Coordinates of N, CA and C in Angstrom, one line a residue:
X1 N 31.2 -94.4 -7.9 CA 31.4 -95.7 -8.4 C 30.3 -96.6 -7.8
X2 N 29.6 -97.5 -8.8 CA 28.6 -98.4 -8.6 C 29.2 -99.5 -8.8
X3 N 29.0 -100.8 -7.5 CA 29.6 -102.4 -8.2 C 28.4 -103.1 -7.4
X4 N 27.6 -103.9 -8.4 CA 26.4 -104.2 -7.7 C 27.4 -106.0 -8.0
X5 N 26.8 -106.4 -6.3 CA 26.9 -107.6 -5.9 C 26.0 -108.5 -6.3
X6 N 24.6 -108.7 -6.5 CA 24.0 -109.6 -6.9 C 24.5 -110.9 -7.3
X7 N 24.7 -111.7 -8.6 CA 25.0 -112.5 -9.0 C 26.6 -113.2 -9.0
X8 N 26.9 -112.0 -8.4 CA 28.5 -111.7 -8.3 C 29.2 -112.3 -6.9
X9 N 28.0 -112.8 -5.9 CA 28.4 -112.9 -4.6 C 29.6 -114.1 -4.2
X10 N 30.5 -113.7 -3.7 CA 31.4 -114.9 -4.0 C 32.4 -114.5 -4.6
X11 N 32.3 -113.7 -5.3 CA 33.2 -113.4 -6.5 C 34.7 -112.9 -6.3
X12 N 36.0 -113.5 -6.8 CA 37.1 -112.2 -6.8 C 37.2 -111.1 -7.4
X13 N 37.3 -110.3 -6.4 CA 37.9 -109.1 -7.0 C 39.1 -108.9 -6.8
X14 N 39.7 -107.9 -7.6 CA 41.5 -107.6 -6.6 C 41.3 -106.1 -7.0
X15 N 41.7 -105.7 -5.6 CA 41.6 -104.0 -5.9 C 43.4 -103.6 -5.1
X16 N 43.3 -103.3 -7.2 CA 44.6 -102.5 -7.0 C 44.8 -101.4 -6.5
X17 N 46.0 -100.9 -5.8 CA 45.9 -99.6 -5.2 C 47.8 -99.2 -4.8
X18 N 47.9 -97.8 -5.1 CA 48.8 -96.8 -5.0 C 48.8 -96.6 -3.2
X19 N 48.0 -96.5 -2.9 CA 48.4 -96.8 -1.1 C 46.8 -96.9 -0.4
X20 N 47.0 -97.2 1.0 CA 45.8 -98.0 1.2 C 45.3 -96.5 2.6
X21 N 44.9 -95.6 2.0 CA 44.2 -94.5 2.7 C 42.9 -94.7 3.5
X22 N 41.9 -93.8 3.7 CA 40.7 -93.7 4.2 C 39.8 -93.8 3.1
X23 N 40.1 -93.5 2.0 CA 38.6 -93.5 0.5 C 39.2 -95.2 0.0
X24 N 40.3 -95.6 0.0 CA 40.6 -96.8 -0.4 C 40.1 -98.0 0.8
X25 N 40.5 -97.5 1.8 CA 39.4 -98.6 3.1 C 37.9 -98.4 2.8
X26 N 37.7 -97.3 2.7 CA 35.6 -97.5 2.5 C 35.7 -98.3 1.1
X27 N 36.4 -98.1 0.2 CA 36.1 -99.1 -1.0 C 36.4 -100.4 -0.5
X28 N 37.4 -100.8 0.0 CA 37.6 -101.9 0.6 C 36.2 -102.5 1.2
X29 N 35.9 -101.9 1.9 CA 34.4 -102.7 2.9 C 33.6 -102.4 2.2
X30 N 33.1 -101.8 1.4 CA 32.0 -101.8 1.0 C 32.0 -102.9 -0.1
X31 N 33.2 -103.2 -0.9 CA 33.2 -104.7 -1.8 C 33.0 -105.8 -0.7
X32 N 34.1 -105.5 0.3 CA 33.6 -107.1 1.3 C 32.0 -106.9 1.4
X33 N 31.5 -106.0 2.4 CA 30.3 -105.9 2.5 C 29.2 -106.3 1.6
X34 N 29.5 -106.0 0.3 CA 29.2 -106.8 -0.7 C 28.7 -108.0 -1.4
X35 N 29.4 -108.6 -0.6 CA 29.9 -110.2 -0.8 C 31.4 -110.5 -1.7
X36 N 32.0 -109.7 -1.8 CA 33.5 -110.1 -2.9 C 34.4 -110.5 -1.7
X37 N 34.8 -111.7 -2.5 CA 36.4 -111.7 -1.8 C 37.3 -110.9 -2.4
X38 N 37.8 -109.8 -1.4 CA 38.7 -109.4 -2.2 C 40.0 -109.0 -2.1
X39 N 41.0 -109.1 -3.2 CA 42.5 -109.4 -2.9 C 42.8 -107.7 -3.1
X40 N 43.7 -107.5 -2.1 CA 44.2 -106.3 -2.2 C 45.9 -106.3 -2.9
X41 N 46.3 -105.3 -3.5 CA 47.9 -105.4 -3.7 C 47.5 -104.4 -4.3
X42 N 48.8 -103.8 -3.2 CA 49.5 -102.4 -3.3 C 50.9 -102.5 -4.1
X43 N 50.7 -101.5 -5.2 CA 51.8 -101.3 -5.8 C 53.4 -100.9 -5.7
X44 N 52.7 -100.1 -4.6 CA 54.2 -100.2 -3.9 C 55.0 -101.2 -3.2
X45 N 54.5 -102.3 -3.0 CA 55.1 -103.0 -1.8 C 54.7 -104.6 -2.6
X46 N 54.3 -104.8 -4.0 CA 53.6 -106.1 -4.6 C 54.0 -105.8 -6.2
X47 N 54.1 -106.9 -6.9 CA 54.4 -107.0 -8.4 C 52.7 -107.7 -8.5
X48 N 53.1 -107.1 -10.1 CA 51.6 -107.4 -10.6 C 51.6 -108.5 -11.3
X49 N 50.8 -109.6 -11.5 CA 50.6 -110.5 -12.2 C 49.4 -110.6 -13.3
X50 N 49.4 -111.4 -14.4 CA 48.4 -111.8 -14.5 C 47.3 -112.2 -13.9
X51 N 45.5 -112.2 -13.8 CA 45.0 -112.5 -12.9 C 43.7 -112.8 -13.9
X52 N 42.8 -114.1 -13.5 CA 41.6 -114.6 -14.3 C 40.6 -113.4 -13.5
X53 N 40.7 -112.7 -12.4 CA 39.2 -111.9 -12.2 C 39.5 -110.6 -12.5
X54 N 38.5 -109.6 -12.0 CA 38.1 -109.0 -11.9 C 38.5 -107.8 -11.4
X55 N 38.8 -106.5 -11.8 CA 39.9 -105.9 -11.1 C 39.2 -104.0 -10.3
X56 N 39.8 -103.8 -9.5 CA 39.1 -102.2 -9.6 C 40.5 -101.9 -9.1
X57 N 41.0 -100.7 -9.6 CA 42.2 -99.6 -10.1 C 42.3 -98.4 -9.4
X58 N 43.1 -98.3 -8.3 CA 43.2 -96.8 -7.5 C 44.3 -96.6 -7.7
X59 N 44.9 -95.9 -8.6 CA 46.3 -96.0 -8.8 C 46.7 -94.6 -9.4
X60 N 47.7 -93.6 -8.6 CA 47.9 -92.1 -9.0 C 48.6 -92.2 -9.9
X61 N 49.2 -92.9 -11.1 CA 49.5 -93.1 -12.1 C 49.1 -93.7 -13.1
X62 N 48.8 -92.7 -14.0 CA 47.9 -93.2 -14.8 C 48.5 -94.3 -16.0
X63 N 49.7 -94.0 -16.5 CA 50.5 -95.2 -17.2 C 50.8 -96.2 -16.4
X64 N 50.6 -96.4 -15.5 CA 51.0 -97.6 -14.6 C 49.1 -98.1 -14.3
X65 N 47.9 -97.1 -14.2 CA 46.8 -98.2 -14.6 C 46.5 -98.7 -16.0
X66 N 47.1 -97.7 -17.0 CA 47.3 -98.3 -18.5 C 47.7 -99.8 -18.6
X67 N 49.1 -99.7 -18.2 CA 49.6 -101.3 -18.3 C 49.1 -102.2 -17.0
X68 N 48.4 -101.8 -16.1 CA 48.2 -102.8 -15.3 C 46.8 -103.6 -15.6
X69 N 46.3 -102.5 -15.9 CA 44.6 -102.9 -16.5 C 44.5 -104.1 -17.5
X70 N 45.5 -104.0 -18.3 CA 45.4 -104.9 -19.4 C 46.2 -106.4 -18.9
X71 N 46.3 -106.5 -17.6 CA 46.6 -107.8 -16.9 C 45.3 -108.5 -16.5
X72 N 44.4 -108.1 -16.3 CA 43.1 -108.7 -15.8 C 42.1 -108.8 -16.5
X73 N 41.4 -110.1 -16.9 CA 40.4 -110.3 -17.5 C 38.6 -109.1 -17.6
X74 N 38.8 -108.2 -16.4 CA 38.0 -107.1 -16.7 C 38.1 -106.0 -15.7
X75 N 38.3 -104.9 -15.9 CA 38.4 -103.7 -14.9 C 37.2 -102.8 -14.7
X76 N 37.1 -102.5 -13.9 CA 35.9 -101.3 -13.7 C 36.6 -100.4 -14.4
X77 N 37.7 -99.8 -14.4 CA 38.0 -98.5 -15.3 C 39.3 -99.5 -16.7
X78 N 38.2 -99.9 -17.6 CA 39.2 -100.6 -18.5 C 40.4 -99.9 -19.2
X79 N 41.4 -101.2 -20.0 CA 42.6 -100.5 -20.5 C 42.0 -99.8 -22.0
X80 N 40.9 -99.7 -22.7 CA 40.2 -99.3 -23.6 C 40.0 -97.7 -22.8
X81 N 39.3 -97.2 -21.9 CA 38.6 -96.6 -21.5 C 40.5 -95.1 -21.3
X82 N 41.5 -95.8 -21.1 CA 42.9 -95.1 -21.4 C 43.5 -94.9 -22.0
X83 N 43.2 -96.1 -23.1 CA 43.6 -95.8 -24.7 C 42.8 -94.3 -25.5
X84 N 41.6 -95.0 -25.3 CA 40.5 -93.9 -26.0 C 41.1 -92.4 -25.2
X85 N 41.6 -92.7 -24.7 CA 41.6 -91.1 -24.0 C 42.7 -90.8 -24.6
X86 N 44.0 -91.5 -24.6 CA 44.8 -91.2 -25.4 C 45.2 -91.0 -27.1
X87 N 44.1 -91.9 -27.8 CA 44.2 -91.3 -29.1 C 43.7 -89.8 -29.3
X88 N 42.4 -89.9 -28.6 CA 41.2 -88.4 -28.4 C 42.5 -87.4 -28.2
X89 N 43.3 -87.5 -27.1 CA 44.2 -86.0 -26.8 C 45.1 -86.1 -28.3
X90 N 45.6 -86.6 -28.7 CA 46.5 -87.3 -29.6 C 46.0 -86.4 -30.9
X91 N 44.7 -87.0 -31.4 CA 43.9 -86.6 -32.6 C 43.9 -84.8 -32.4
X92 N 43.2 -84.5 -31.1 CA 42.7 -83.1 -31.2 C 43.9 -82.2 -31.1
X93 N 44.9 -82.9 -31.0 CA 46.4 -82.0 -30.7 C 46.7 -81.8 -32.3
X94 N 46.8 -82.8 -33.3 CA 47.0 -82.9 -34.7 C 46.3 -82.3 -35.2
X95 N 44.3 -82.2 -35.0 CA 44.1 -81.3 -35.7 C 44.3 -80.0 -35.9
X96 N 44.1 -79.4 -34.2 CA 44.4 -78.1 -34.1 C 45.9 -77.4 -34.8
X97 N 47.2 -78.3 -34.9 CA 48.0 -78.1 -35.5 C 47.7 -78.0 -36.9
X98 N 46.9 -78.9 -37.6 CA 46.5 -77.8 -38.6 C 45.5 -77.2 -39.0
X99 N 44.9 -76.7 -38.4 CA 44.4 -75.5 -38.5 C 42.7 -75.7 -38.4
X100 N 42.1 -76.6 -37.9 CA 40.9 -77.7 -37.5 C 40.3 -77.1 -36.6
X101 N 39.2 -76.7 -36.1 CA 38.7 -76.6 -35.2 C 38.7 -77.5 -34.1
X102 N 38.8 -77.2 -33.0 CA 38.7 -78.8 -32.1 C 38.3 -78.4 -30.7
X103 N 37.6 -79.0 -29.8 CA 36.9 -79.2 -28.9 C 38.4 -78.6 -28.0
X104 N 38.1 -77.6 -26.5 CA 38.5 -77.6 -25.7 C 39.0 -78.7 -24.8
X105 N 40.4 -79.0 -24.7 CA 40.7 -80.3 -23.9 C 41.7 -80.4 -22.6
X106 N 41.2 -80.6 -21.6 CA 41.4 -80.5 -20.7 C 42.3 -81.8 -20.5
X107 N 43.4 -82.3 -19.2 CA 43.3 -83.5 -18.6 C 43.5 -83.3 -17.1
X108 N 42.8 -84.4 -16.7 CA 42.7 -84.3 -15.3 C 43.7 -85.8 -14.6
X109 N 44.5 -85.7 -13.7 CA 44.7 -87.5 -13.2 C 44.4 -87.8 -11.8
X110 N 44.9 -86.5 -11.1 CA 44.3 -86.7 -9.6 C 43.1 -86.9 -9.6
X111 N 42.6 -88.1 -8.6 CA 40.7 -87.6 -8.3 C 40.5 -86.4 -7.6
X112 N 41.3 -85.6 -6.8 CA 40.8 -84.3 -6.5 C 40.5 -83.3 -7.4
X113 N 41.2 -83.3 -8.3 CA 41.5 -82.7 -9.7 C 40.2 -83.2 -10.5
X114 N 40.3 -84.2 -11.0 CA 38.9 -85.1 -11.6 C 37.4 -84.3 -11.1
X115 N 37.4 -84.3 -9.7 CA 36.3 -84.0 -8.9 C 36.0 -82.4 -8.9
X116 N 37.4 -81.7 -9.0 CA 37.0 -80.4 -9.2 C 36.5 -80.0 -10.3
X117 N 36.9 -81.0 -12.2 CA 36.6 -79.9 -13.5 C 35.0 -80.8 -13.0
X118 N 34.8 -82.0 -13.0 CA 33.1 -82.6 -12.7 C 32.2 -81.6 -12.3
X119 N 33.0 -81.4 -10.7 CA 31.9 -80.1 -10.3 C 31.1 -78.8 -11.2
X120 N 32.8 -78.1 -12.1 CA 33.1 -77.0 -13.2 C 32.3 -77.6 -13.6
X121 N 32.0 -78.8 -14.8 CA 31.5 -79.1 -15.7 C 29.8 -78.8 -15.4
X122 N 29.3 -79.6 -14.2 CA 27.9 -79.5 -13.7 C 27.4 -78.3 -14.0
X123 N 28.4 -77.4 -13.1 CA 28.0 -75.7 -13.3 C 27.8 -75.4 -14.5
X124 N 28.5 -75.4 -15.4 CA 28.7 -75.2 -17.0 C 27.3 -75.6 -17.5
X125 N 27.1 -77.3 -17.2 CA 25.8 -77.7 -18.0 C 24.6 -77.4 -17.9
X126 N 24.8 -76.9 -16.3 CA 23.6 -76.0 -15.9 C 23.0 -74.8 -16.0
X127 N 24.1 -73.7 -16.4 CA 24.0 -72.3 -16.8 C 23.8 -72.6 -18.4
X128 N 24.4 -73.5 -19.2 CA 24.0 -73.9 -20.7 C 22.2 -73.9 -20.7
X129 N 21.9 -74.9 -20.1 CA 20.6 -75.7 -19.8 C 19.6 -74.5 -19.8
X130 N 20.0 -73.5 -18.6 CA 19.0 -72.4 -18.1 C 19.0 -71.4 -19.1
X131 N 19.8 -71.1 -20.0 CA 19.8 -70.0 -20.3 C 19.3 -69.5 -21.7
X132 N 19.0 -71.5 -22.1 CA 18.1 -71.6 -23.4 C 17.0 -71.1 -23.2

């Protein structure tokens, strides 16, 4: 994850979060560090509101970053970027049902999980790559 501070210094952020671990504290300081002021609320222990800034999303459910994303005027991982994933599974499920070719489809929601097919995938693009 890249959030360049520049022009942004000052700025709110609110970083939502499923609980507040050791990868969710480095994200935490490295936005202060930054320069963001930034509002934390954890979903377990906080209701979500509407909000005019800016949001970043750690949240192990993924229908609950669906509808929370679309509370905030912009997210690092937007509510577009969940939909689109959902029509795509949606689509390639209907074609193969009839009888369509369709791309291999995976889903991932853990980031350990995420991190593991990324790695898979690297490997993949690189044995593709060499073997031309």
């Amino acid at each position: 994850m890249v959030i360049e501070a520049g022009t942004t210094v000052n700025q709110d952020v609110t970083l939502v979060l499923s609980k507040y671990g050791p990868v969710e504290q480095k994200i935490h300081n490295d936005l202060v560090n930054r320069g963001f002021r930034v509002t934390i609320i954890n979903t377990r222990d906080d209701e979500v509101r509407c909000r005019n800034s800016k949001a970043v999303l750690l949240l192990d459910d993924t229908f609950e970053a669906l509808v929370i994303s679309s509370l905030f005027e912009d997210t690092l991982n937007p509510r577009g970027a969940y939909v689109l994933a959902i029509d795509r599974a949606a689509l390639f499920r209907e074609l193969s049902r009839l009888g369509y070719p369709t791309p291999e489809l995976s889903v991932a929601l853990n980031p350990n999980v995420v991190g593991k097919v990324i790695r898979g995938l690297a490997g993949l693009i690189w044995l593709r790559h060499h073997r031309r």
